[in-house]
Coordinates of C-alpha atoms in Angstrom, one line a residue:
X215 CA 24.7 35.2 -5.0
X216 CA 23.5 32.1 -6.8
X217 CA 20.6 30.0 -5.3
X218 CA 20.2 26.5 -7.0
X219 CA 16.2 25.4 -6.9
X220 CA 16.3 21.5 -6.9
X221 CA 12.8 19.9 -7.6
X222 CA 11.8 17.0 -5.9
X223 CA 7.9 17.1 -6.1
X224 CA 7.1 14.8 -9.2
X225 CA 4.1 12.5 -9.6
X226 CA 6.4 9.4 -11.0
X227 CA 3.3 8.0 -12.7
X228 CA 5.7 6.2 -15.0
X229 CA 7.4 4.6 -12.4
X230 CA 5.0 2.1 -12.0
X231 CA 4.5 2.7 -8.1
X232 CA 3.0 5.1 -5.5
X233 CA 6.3 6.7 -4.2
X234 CA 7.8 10.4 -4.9
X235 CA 10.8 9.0 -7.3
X236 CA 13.2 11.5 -5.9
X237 CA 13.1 9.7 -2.9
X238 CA 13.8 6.1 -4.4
X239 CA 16.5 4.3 -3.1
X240 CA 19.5 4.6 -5.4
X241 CA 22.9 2.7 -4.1
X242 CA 21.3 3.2 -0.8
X243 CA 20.5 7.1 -0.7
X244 CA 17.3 9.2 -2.1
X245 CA 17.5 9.6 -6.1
X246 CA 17.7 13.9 -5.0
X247 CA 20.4 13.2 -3.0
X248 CA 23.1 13.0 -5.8
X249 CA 21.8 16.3 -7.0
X250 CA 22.2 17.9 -3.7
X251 CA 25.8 16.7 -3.2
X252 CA 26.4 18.4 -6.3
X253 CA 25.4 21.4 -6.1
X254 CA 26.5 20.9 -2.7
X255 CA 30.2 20.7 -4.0
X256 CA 30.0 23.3 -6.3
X257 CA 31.8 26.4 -5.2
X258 CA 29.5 29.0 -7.0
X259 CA 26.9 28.0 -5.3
X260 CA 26.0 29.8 -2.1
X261 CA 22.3 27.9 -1.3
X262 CA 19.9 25.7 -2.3
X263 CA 16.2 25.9 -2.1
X264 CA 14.3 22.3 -2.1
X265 CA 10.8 21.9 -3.9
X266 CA 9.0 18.8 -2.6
X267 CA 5.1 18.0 -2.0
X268 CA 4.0 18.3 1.5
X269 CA 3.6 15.2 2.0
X270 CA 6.7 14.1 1.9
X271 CA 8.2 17.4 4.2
X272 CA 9.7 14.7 6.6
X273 CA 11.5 13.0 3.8
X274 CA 13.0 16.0 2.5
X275 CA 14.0 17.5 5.7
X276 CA 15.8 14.4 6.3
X277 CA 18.0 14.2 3.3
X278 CA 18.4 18.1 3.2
X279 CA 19.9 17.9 6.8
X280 CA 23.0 16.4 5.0
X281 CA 23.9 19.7 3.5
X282 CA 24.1 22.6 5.5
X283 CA 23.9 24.9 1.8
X284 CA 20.0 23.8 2.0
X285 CA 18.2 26.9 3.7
X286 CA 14.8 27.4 2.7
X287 CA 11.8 24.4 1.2
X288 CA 9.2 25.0 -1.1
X289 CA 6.1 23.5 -2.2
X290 CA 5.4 21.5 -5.3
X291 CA 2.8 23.1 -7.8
X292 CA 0.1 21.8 -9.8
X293 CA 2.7 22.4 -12.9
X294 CA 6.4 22.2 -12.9
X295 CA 6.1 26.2 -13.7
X296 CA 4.2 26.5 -10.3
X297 CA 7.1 24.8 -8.3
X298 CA 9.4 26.4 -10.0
X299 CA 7.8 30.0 -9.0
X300 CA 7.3 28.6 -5.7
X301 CA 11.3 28.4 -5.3
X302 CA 12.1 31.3 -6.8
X303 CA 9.9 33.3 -4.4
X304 CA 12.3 31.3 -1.2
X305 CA 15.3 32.3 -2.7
X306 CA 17.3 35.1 -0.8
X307 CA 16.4 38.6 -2.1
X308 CA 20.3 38.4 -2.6
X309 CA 20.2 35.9 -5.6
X310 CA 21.4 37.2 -8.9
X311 CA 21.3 33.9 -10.6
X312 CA 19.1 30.9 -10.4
X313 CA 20.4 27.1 -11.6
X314 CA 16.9 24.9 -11.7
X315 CA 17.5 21.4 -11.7
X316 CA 15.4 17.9 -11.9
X317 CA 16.3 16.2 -8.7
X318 CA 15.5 12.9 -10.9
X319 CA 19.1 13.3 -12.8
X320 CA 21.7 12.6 -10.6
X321 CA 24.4 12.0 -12.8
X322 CA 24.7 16.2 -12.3
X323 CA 28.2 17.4 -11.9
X324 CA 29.8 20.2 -10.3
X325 CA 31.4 21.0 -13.2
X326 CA 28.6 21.2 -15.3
X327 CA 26.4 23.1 -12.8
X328 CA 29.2 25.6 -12.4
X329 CA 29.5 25.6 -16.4
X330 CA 25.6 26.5 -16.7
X331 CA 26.5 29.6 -14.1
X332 CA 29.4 31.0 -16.0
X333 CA 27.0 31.0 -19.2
X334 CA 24.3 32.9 -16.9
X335 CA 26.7 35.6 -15.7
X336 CA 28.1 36.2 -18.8
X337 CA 24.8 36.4 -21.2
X338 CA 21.7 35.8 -18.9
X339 CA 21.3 31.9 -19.5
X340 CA 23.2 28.8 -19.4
X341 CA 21.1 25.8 -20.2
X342 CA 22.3 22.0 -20.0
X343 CA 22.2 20.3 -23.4
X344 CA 23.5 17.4 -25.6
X345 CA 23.4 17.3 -29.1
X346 CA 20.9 15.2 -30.8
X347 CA 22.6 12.1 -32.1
X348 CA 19.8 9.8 -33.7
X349 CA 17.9 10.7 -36.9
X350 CA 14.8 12.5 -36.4
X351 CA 11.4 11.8 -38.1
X352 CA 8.3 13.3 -37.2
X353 CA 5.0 11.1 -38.2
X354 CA 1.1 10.9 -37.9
X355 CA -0.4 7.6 -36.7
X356 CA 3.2 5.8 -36.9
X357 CA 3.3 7.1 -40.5
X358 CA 6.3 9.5 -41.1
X359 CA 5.8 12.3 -42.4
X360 CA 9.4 14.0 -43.0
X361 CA 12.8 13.2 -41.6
X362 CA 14.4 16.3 -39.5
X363 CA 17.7 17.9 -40.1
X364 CA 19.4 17.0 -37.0
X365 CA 22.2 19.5 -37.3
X366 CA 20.3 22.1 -35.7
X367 CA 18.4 19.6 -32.9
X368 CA 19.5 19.6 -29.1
X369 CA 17.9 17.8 -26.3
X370 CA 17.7 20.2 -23.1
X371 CA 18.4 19.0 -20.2
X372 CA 18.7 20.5 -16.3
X373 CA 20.1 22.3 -14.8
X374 CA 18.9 25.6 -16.4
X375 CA 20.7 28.9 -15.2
X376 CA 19.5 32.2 -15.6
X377 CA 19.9 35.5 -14.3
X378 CA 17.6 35.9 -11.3
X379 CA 15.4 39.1 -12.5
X380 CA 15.0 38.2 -15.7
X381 CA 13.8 34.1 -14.8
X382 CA 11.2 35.8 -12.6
X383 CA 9.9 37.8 -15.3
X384 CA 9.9 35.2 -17.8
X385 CA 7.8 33.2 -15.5
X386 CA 5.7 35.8 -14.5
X387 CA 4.3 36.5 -18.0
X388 CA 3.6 32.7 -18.3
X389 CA 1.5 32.4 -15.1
X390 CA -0.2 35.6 -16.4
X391 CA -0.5 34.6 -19.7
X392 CA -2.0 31.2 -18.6
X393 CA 0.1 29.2 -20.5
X394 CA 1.9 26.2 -19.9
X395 CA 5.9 25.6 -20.8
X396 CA 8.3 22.6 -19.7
X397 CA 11.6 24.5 -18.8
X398 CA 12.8 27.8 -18.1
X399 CA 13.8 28.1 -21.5
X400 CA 11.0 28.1 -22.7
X401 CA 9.7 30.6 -20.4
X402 CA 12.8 32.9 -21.3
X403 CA 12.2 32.3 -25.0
X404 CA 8.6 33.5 -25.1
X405 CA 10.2 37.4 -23.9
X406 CA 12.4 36.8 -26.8
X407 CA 15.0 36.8 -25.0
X408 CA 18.2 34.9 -26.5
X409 CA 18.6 31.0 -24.6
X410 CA 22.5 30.2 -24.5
X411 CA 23.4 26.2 -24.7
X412 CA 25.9 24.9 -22.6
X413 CA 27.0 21.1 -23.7
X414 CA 26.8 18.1 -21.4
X415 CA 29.8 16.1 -21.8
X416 CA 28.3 13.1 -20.2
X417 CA 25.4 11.1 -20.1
X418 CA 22.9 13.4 -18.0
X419 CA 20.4 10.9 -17.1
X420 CA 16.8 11.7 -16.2
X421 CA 15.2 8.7 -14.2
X422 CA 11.9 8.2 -15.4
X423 CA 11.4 4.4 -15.5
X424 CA 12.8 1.7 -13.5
X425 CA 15.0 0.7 -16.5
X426 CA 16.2 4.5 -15.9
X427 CA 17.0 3.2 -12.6
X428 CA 19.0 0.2 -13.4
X429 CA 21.0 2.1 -15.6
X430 CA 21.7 5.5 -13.0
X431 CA 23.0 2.4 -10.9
X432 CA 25.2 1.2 -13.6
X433 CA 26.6 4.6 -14.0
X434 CA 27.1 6.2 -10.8
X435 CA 29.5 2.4 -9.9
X436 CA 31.4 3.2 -12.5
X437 CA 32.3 6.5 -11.2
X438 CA 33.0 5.0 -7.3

């Protein structure tokens, strides 16, 4: 079985506004919803758990009534870790593989999702990813420092599939450990556990300002 955990429970402080993001208006639906027709669509995937904050429960329950592959909600943690443990313990005890994705990038394809799965059935993880196209430089104070061989540099992205058991675990030692990581690769990597890339062909857009917004818009009329 393969559950899909969508989150929906950022804070969109750089938004610029009060509002949940996943729950903008894009084209004249919820920012998540795009994600959840995906997923949605895709035949490998047998159900979807939703993470959103509590206080926007009604709003969630209304755009997951459009898709009956919705069966269980969970709430939003203090850290993306947190909601993303928070889904994993709604999924059915059936689940064998787990696809986490941002609800905020809704250029997500079912091809892609069912990609990531493939990858996590046949090594343990399957994790969105384009390759790094500008040149890198790190600096101090808006100094730089050294320039970065961008050969070797990928930018992750969602969603990020991995065997059930073994996403669980990595996320147990983190909340143990007290530690905080940004994806579920991270969390696999600190068992030492190999992380497997699986390439976006497209441009996998996370909205995070209202210029992200604009340009989601852009896209997604361009695919009607």
């Amino acid at each position: 079985m393969v559950t899909a955990i969508v989150l929906a429970a950022g804070r969109s402080s750089r938004m610029g506004g009060t509002q949940n993001k996943q729950f903008l208006e894009l084209l004249g639906k919820p920012i998540v919803w795009y994600s959840l027709a995906a997923f949605q669509d895709c035949p490998v995937v047998d159900a979807i758990v939703m993470v959103r904050r509590p206080e926007y429960a009604a709003e969630a329950d209304r755009v997951a009534r459009q898709f009956k592959k919705v069966v269980a909600f969970a709430d939003g943690g203090a850290e993306r870790q947190n909601s993303v443990w928070n889904g994993l313990e709604k999924c059915d005890p059936a689940t064998e593989i787990v696809a986490v994705h941002d609800g905020a990038r809704p250029m997500v394809t079912p091809g892609l999702i069912e990609a990531t799965v493939v990858s996590a059935r046949a090594s343990g993880t399957g994790i969105a990813a384009t390759k790094v196209v500008d040149t890198i430089k790190e600096a101090e104070d808006k100094v730089v420092t050294r320039t970065v061989d961008r050969t070797k540099l990928w930018a992750v992205q969602t969603p990020q599939t991995v065997r059930y058991e073994l996403l669980k675990r990595a996320y147990r030692q983190v909340l143990d450990a007290g530690v905080i990581v940004t994806d579920e690769a991270a969390a696999v990597e600190r068992l030492g556990e190999r992380v497997h890339l699986v390439e976006t062909p497209f441009l996998n857009l996370k909205i995070t300002t209202p210029v992200d917004l604009q340009t989601a818009e852009a896209l997604l009329r361009l695919r009607l």
